[in-house]
Short mmCIF file of C-alpha atoms and ligand atoms in Angstrom, two decimals:
data_model
loop_
_atom_site.label_atom_id
_atom_site.label_comp_id
_atom_site.label_asym_id
_atom_site.label_seq_id
_atom_site.Cartn_x
_atom_site.Cartn_y
_atom_site.Cartn_z
CA MET F 26 -32.44 250.81 106.55
CA ALA F 27 -30.33 247.74 105.87
CA ALA F 28 -28.95 249.29 102.85
CA ALA F 29 -28.32 252.48 104.86
CA LEU F 30 -26.42 250.42 107.39
CA ALA F 31 -24.12 248.91 105.18
CA LEU F 32 -23.33 252.18 103.33
CA GLY F 33 -23.01 254.21 106.65
CA ARG F 34 -20.43 251.63 107.72
CA ALA F 35 -18.63 252.11 104.29
CA LEU F 36 -18.48 255.77 105.37
CA ARG F 37 -20.86 256.89 102.76
CA ASN F 38 -23.13 260.05 102.98
CA VAL F 39 -26.88 258.64 103.07
CA LEU F 40 -30.15 260.38 103.22
CA ILE F 41 -33.14 258.07 104.07
CA ILE F 42 -36.45 259.92 103.07
CA ASP F 43 -39.33 258.19 104.64
CA ASN F 44 -43.00 259.03 105.10
CA GLY F 45 -43.66 256.53 107.76
CA GLN F 46 -46.33 254.35 106.05
CA PRO F 47 -44.72 250.70 106.09
CA CYS F 48 -47.10 248.00 105.07
CA ASN F 49 -47.14 246.18 108.38
CA ARG F 50 -47.90 249.22 110.53
CA GLN F 51 -51.07 247.76 111.80
CA THR F 52 -49.88 244.28 112.77
CA PRO F 53 -49.56 243.89 116.50
CA HIS F 54 -46.74 241.21 116.68
CA SER F 55 -44.19 240.42 113.76
CA HIS F 56 -42.99 236.85 113.17
CA ASN F 57 -40.54 234.73 111.47
CA PHE F 58 -37.63 237.30 111.65
CA LEU F 59 -34.91 235.59 113.70
CA THR F 60 -33.81 237.46 116.81
CA GLN F 61 -37.05 239.62 116.72
CA ASP F 62 -39.71 236.87 116.76
CA GLY F 63 -43.12 238.43 118.47
CA LYS F 64 -41.94 242.03 118.43
CA SER F 65 -44.30 244.61 117.15
CA PRO F 66 -43.09 246.29 113.62
CA ASN F 67 -42.88 249.60 115.48
CA GLU F 68 -40.30 248.18 118.03
CA ILE F 69 -38.22 246.60 115.23
CA ALA F 70 -38.09 249.62 113.01
CA SER F 71 -37.45 251.95 115.88
CA LEU F 72 -34.44 249.77 117.07
CA ALA F 73 -33.41 249.56 113.43
CA LYS F 74 -33.71 253.45 113.04
CA SER F 75 -31.72 254.11 116.34
CA GLN F 76 -28.91 251.89 115.08
CA VAL F 77 -28.60 252.99 111.47
CA THR F 78 -28.73 256.79 112.43
CA SER F 79 -26.07 256.48 115.03
CA TYR F 80 -23.37 256.41 112.11
CA GLU F 81 -22.67 260.12 111.64
CA SER F 82 -22.86 259.99 107.68
CA VAL F 83 -26.37 258.50 107.70
CA ALA F 84 -29.35 261.10 108.11
CA TRP F 85 -33.14 260.76 108.25
CA LEU F 86 -35.76 262.81 106.89
CA ASP F 87 -39.41 262.49 107.60
CA ALA F 88 -40.88 263.38 104.12
CA MET F 89 -42.64 262.19 100.90
CA VAL F 90 -40.72 261.85 97.57
CA THR F 91 -42.83 262.97 94.72
CA THR F 92 -40.74 262.53 91.67
CA VAL F 93 -36.99 261.71 90.84
CA THR F 94 -35.05 263.33 87.86
CA LYS F 95 -31.98 261.99 86.40
CA THR F 96 -29.22 264.44 86.09
CA ALA F 97 -25.55 264.61 84.91
CA ASN F 98 -24.19 263.55 88.18
CA GLY F 99 -26.90 261.32 89.57
CA PHE F 100 -30.51 262.21 90.55
CA ASP F 101 -32.62 264.90 91.93
CA VAL F 102 -35.14 263.71 94.31
CA GLN F 103 -38.10 266.25 94.77
CA LEU F 104 -40.23 266.11 98.09
CA LEU F 105 -44.03 267.04 98.46
CA SER F 106 -42.79 270.20 100.24
CA GLY F 107 -40.87 271.47 97.06
CA GLU F 108 -37.54 270.98 98.52
CA TYR F 109 -35.28 268.62 96.70
CA TYR F 110 -31.99 266.67 97.24
CA SER F 111 -29.39 265.35 94.94
CA ALA F 112 -27.59 262.09 94.92
CA ARG F 113 -25.07 260.06 93.03
CA LYS F 114 -26.92 256.84 93.55
CA LEU F 115 -30.60 256.13 94.43
CA VAL F 116 -32.11 253.12 96.46
CA LEU F 117 -35.72 252.40 96.01
CA ALA F 118 -37.11 250.88 99.05
CA THR F 119 -40.61 252.08 98.76
CA GLY F 120 -42.65 248.86 99.50
CA ILE F 121 -45.97 248.31 97.90
CA ARG F 122 -49.31 249.66 98.75
CA ASP F 123 -51.72 247.02 99.35
CA ILE F 124 -55.23 248.05 97.76
CA MET F 125 -58.00 247.02 100.23
CA PRO F 126 -61.33 245.43 98.84
CA ASP F 127 -64.51 247.51 99.31
CA ILE F 128 -65.70 245.33 102.18
CA PRO F 129 -66.55 247.51 105.47
CA GLY F 130 -64.35 245.81 108.31
CA PHE F 131 -61.65 244.57 105.83
CA THR F 132 -58.98 247.53 106.39
CA ALA F 133 -59.57 247.44 110.08
CA CYS F 134 -58.75 243.75 110.29
CA TRP F 135 -55.84 243.87 107.90
CA GLY F 136 -52.51 242.50 109.53
CA ILE F 137 -54.38 241.69 112.80
CA SER F 138 -56.62 238.85 111.83
CA VAL F 139 -56.96 239.22 108.09
CA LEU F 140 -53.64 238.05 107.11
CA HIS F 141 -51.21 238.24 103.93
CA CYS F 142 -48.75 235.36 104.97
CA PRO F 143 -49.09 232.25 106.85
CA TYR F 144 -45.33 232.06 107.48
CA CYS F 145 -45.67 235.50 109.40
CA HIS F 146 -49.06 234.69 111.22
CA GLY F 147 -50.33 231.27 110.51
CA TYR F 148 -48.80 229.60 113.74
CA GLU F 149 -50.94 232.14 115.99
CA VAL F 150 -54.17 231.00 114.28
CA HIS F 151 -53.37 227.31 113.45
CA ASN F 152 -56.30 224.85 113.82
CA GLN F 153 -58.88 227.95 113.85
CA LYS F 154 -61.80 228.43 111.83
CA THR F 155 -60.28 230.30 108.81
CA GLY F 156 -61.44 231.77 105.76
CA ILE F 157 -59.77 232.55 102.32
CA LEU F 158 -60.82 235.72 100.51
CA ALA F 159 -59.89 234.67 96.92
CA ASN F 160 -61.21 233.11 93.67
CA GLY F 161 -59.77 231.25 90.80
CA ASP F 162 -56.06 229.92 90.81
CA THR F 163 -54.91 232.30 93.67
CA GLY F 164 -57.98 231.04 95.86
CA PHE F 165 -56.91 227.51 95.00
CA GLU F 166 -53.18 228.07 95.57
CA LEU F 167 -53.98 230.01 98.96
CA ALA F 168 -56.19 227.37 100.26
CA SER F 169 -53.95 224.50 99.61
CA LEU F 170 -50.90 226.43 101.44
CA ILE F 171 -53.11 227.43 104.43
CA SER F 172 -54.33 223.90 104.71
CA ASN F 173 -51.16 223.18 106.27
CA TRP F 174 -52.11 225.31 109.15
CA THR F 175 -55.86 224.33 109.63
CA SER F 176 -58.14 221.77 108.60
CA GLU F 177 -61.29 224.27 109.30
CA LEU F 178 -60.93 226.19 106.02
CA THR F 179 -63.71 227.65 103.60
CA VAL F 180 -62.88 229.51 100.39
CA TYR F 181 -65.11 232.82 100.22
CA THR F 182 -64.99 233.92 96.46
CA ASN F 183 -67.19 236.81 96.98
CA GLY F 184 -69.17 236.30 93.91
CA GLN F 185 -69.20 233.51 91.41
CA SER F 186 -66.37 230.87 91.59
CA THR F 187 -63.82 230.91 89.03
CA LEU F 188 -62.06 227.88 90.34
CA SER F 189 -61.83 225.22 87.67
CA GLU F 190 -63.88 221.92 88.17
CA HIS F 191 -60.67 220.04 88.91
CA GLN F 192 -59.83 222.65 91.63
CA GLU F 193 -63.21 222.60 93.24
CA ASN F 194 -63.09 218.82 93.43
CA LYS F 195 -59.48 218.53 94.88
CA LEU F 196 -60.70 221.29 97.56
CA GLN F 197 -63.87 219.25 98.27
CA THR F 198 -61.50 216.10 98.84
CA HIS F 199 -59.65 218.11 101.37
CA SER F 200 -63.24 219.05 103.18
CA ILE F 201 -62.53 222.81 101.99
CA ASN F 202 -65.92 224.29 101.26
CA ILE F 203 -66.43 227.07 98.80
CA VAL F 204 -68.92 229.76 99.61
CA GLU F 205 -69.91 232.30 96.61
CA THR F 206 -72.37 234.54 98.23
CA GLU F 207 -71.27 238.18 98.16
CA ILE F 208 -69.74 239.53 101.37
CA GLU F 209 -71.48 242.60 102.82
CA ARG F 210 -69.08 243.24 105.83
CA LEU F 211 -66.65 241.74 108.28
CA GLU F 212 -67.59 242.10 112.00
CA HIS F 213 -64.78 242.29 114.18
CA GLN F 214 -63.56 243.51 117.76
CA HIS F 215 -60.72 246.04 117.54
CA GLY F 216 -59.51 244.14 114.23
CA TYR F 217 -60.08 240.73 115.35
CA ILE F 218 -62.68 239.26 112.89
CA GLN F 219 -65.76 237.61 114.57
CA GLN F 220 -67.96 236.74 111.58
CA ILE F 221 -68.41 237.36 107.76
CA VAL F 222 -71.97 238.91 107.07
CA PHE F 223 -73.20 237.98 103.62
CA SER F 224 -75.33 239.89 101.21
CA ASP F 225 -78.33 237.42 101.80
CA GLY F 226 -77.99 238.13 105.65
CA LYS F 227 -76.25 234.76 106.42
CA LYS F 228 -73.27 234.98 108.60
CA ALA F 229 -70.17 232.61 109.07
CA ALA F 230 -68.08 232.64 112.26
CA VAL F 231 -64.23 232.75 111.49
CA THR F 232 -61.32 234.00 113.68
CA ALA F 233 -58.90 234.42 110.88
CA MET F 234 -58.85 235.17 107.14
CA TYR F 235 -56.24 235.15 104.39
CA ALA F 236 -56.18 237.41 101.35
CA ARG F 237 -53.66 238.25 98.65
CA LEU F 238 -54.40 241.81 97.65
CA PRO F 239 -53.77 243.77 94.53
CA PHE F 240 -51.01 246.52 94.86
CA VAL F 241 -49.62 249.54 93.65
CA GLN F 242 -45.99 251.03 93.31
CA PRO F 243 -45.26 254.83 93.47
CA ALA F 244 -46.13 255.10 89.91
CA THR F 245 -44.76 258.85 89.44
CA ILE F 246 -41.13 257.84 90.72
CA LEU F 247 -41.06 254.82 88.45
CA ALA F 248 -42.49 256.58 85.47
CA SER F 249 -40.20 259.57 85.98
CA LEU F 250 -37.16 257.34 85.81
CA GLY F 251 -38.46 254.95 83.15
CA ILE F 252 -37.84 251.93 85.59
CA GLU F 253 -38.81 248.53 84.25
CA VAL F 254 -41.26 246.58 85.95
CA THR F 255 -42.06 242.75 85.72
CA ILE F 256 -45.47 241.24 84.36
CA ASP F 257 -46.45 241.03 88.01
CA GLY F 258 -45.77 244.65 88.56
CA TYR F 259 -42.59 244.38 90.53
CA ILE F 260 -39.40 246.34 89.96
CA LYS F 261 -37.05 244.31 87.70
CA VAL F 262 -33.85 243.87 89.55
CA ASP F 263 -30.52 241.66 88.83
CA VAL F 264 -28.83 239.86 91.65
CA ALA F 265 -27.00 242.90 92.72
CA GLN F 266 -30.47 244.51 93.18
CA ARG F 267 -29.74 246.95 90.23
CA THR F 268 -32.77 248.12 88.20
CA SER F 269 -33.05 248.62 84.44
CA ILE F 270 -31.56 252.20 85.07
CA PRO F 271 -28.05 252.72 85.92
CA GLY F 272 -27.59 253.95 89.33
CA VAL F 273 -30.78 253.32 90.67
CA TYR F 274 -31.23 250.22 92.81
CA ALA F 275 -34.39 248.59 94.44
CA CYS F 276 -34.84 246.22 97.42
CA GLY F 277 -37.78 244.91 99.59
CA ASP F 278 -41.50 244.35 98.88
CA ASN F 279 -41.23 246.40 95.63
CA THR F 280 -39.13 243.72 93.98
CA THR F 281 -40.64 240.31 94.91
CA ARG F 282 -43.55 238.34 96.17
CA MET F 283 -41.36 236.91 99.01
CA ARG F 284 -42.66 239.38 101.50
CA THR F 285 -40.83 239.17 104.76
CA LEU F 286 -38.72 241.28 106.79
CA ALA F 287 -35.85 238.88 106.63
CA ASN F 288 -36.05 239.06 102.91
CA ALA F 289 -36.15 242.61 102.83
CA VAL F 290 -33.26 243.17 105.07
CA SER F 291 -31.19 240.69 103.19
CA MET F 292 -31.93 242.54 99.81
CA GLY F 293 -31.23 245.80 101.57
CA THR F 294 -27.87 244.66 102.81
CA THR F 295 -26.98 243.29 99.35
CA THR F 296 -28.00 246.68 97.84
CA GLY F 297 -25.86 248.65 100.36
CA LEU F 298 -22.96 246.46 99.34
CA MET F 299 -23.26 246.79 95.65
CA VAL F 300 -23.97 250.73 95.70
CA ASN F 301 -20.77 251.09 97.58
CA LYS F 302 -18.97 248.71 95.16
CA GLU F 303 -20.05 250.63 92.34
CA LEU F 304 -19.12 253.92 93.75
CA ILE F 305 -15.68 252.55 94.58
CA GLU F 306 -15.48 251.32 90.74
CA GLU F 307 -16.27 254.67 89.86
CA ASP F 308 -13.78 256.58 91.88
CA PHE F 309 -10.81 254.32 92.24
C1 FAD Q 402 -49.93 243.40 107.35
C2 FAD Q 402 -48.69 242.71 107.07
C3 FAD Q 402 -48.02 241.97 108.19
C4 FAD Q 402 -46.84 241.42 108.03
N1 FAD Q 402 -46.19 240.71 109.08
C5 FAD Q 402 -44.98 240.22 108.94
C6 FAD Q 402 -44.26 239.52 109.60
O1 FAD Q 402 -44.99 239.10 110.80
N2 FAD Q 402 -43.19 238.88 109.64
C7 FAD Q 402 -42.40 239.27 108.49
O2 FAD Q 402 -41.23 238.98 108.29
N3 FAD Q 402 -42.82 240.03 107.49
C8 FAD Q 402 -44.27 240.60 107.46
N4 FAD Q 402 -44.79 241.33 106.60
C9 FAD Q 402 -43.84 241.76 105.55
C10 FAD Q 402 -43.15 242.85 105.94
O3 FAD Q 402 -43.63 243.89 106.54
C11 FAD Q 402 -42.41 243.36 104.47
O4 FAD Q 402 -41.71 242.40 103.69
C12 FAD Q 402 -41.24 244.52 104.90
O5 FAD Q 402 -42.17 245.56 105.72
C13 FAD Q 402 -41.06 245.12 103.46
O6 FAD Q 402 -39.97 246.27 103.70
P1 FAD Q 402 -40.08 247.36 102.70
O7 FAD Q 402 -39.02 248.28 103.36
O8 FAD Q 402 -39.78 246.88 101.42
O9 FAD Q 402 -41.56 248.10 102.74
P2 FAD Q 402 -42.20 248.80 103.80
O10 FAD Q 402 -41.78 248.32 105.28
O11 FAD Q 402 -43.50 248.87 103.45
O12 FAD Q 402 -41.58 250.21 103.86
C14 FAD Q 402 -41.56 251.18 102.84
C15 FAD Q 402 -41.51 252.51 103.29
O13 FAD Q 402 -41.27 253.47 102.38
C16 FAD Q 402 -41.84 254.71 102.45
N5 FAD Q 402 -42.19 255.38 101.12
C17 FAD Q 402 -42.95 254.58 100.11
N6 FAD Q 402 -43.17 255.57 99.20
C18 FAD Q 402 -42.43 256.72 99.62
C19 FAD Q 402 -42.33 257.95 99.01
N7 FAD Q 402 -42.84 258.34 97.94
N8 FAD Q 402 -41.59 258.98 99.75
C20 FAD Q 402 -41.15 258.67 101.08
N9 FAD Q 402 -41.47 257.59 101.65
C21 FAD Q 402 -42.10 256.66 100.86
C22 FAD Q 402 -43.20 254.07 103.22
O14 FAD Q 402 -43.78 255.08 103.93
C23 FAD Q 402 -42.54 253.06 104.19
O15 FAD Q 402 -42.22 253.67 105.36
C24 FAD Q 402 -46.10 241.88 106.75
C25 FAD Q 402 -46.70 242.59 105.73
C26 FAD Q 402 -48.03 242.92 105.83
C27 FAD Q 402 -48.42 243.75 105.00
#
């Protein structure tokens, strides 16, 4: 939407195709985005949508894109319905899809009390009894980060620890426990976690948990264009948000680990400016 706003204001014809599944849809309150702190994601997105679509040349389509084909003049975008649209330039602002672990209760708590980022939600649960669901280097890195917000911290590795001896010792010096027992389920009330239930029947009370999840990109779209991704699975972009395929730009979560609204909006704005610049350079 930030890319579309810049392009609409540059008098460009823009079609936003969106199937309405943003990654933060379950979060009750969004934080750390200046002027919108504490608002719900839906409030922020609805306001953005109304502002962007108030520009005559910007249109919105609720639909799912399945594939994209390179053509002589640009790109053909195919929808699930079978319809297709053509465009000179393409902006991929498709986000990423988090893969939930197979732990009953986890998905219901995601974004409510099971959190991806302390900068977005850590303030609200600071000094609370908190779990880290992670192992190895990720578990260590996340535990040290979250220790900034709470000292009541335990790392749940959900199976044998793959933390190094040095990492385990370091966590111990900060009074961060490690629990290796497999997790059976998370007990919660409307997404607010109450306790972790383990495979041996034991329970641990927590009111917040952090996890860093694996994710997928819209593979068919990326494959149909042959877009390059980084070793971590993000779309490779340059400082102008250009992908490896000329005419295709990407912005937001699909390009970076720095997963915040402010960052996505910033990248979207840059994308809009750069797409317009490229069109001017081609036509002038
Ligand atoms: C649980 C959670 C809570 C968060 N809380 C905060 C917070 O408090 N503060 C903060 O700053 N950040 C927060 N974030 C991060 C923030 O939500 C993201 O950085 C931001 O939403 C990224 O925007 P995006 O447009 O890249 O992706 P998204 O917002 O995920 O949007 C991608 C859109 O593309 C659509 N799409 C994808 N593929 C297709 C397709 N093939 N066809 C049509 N449409 C498609 C999706 O339906 C979706 O609407 C949170 C993230 C999560 C996961």
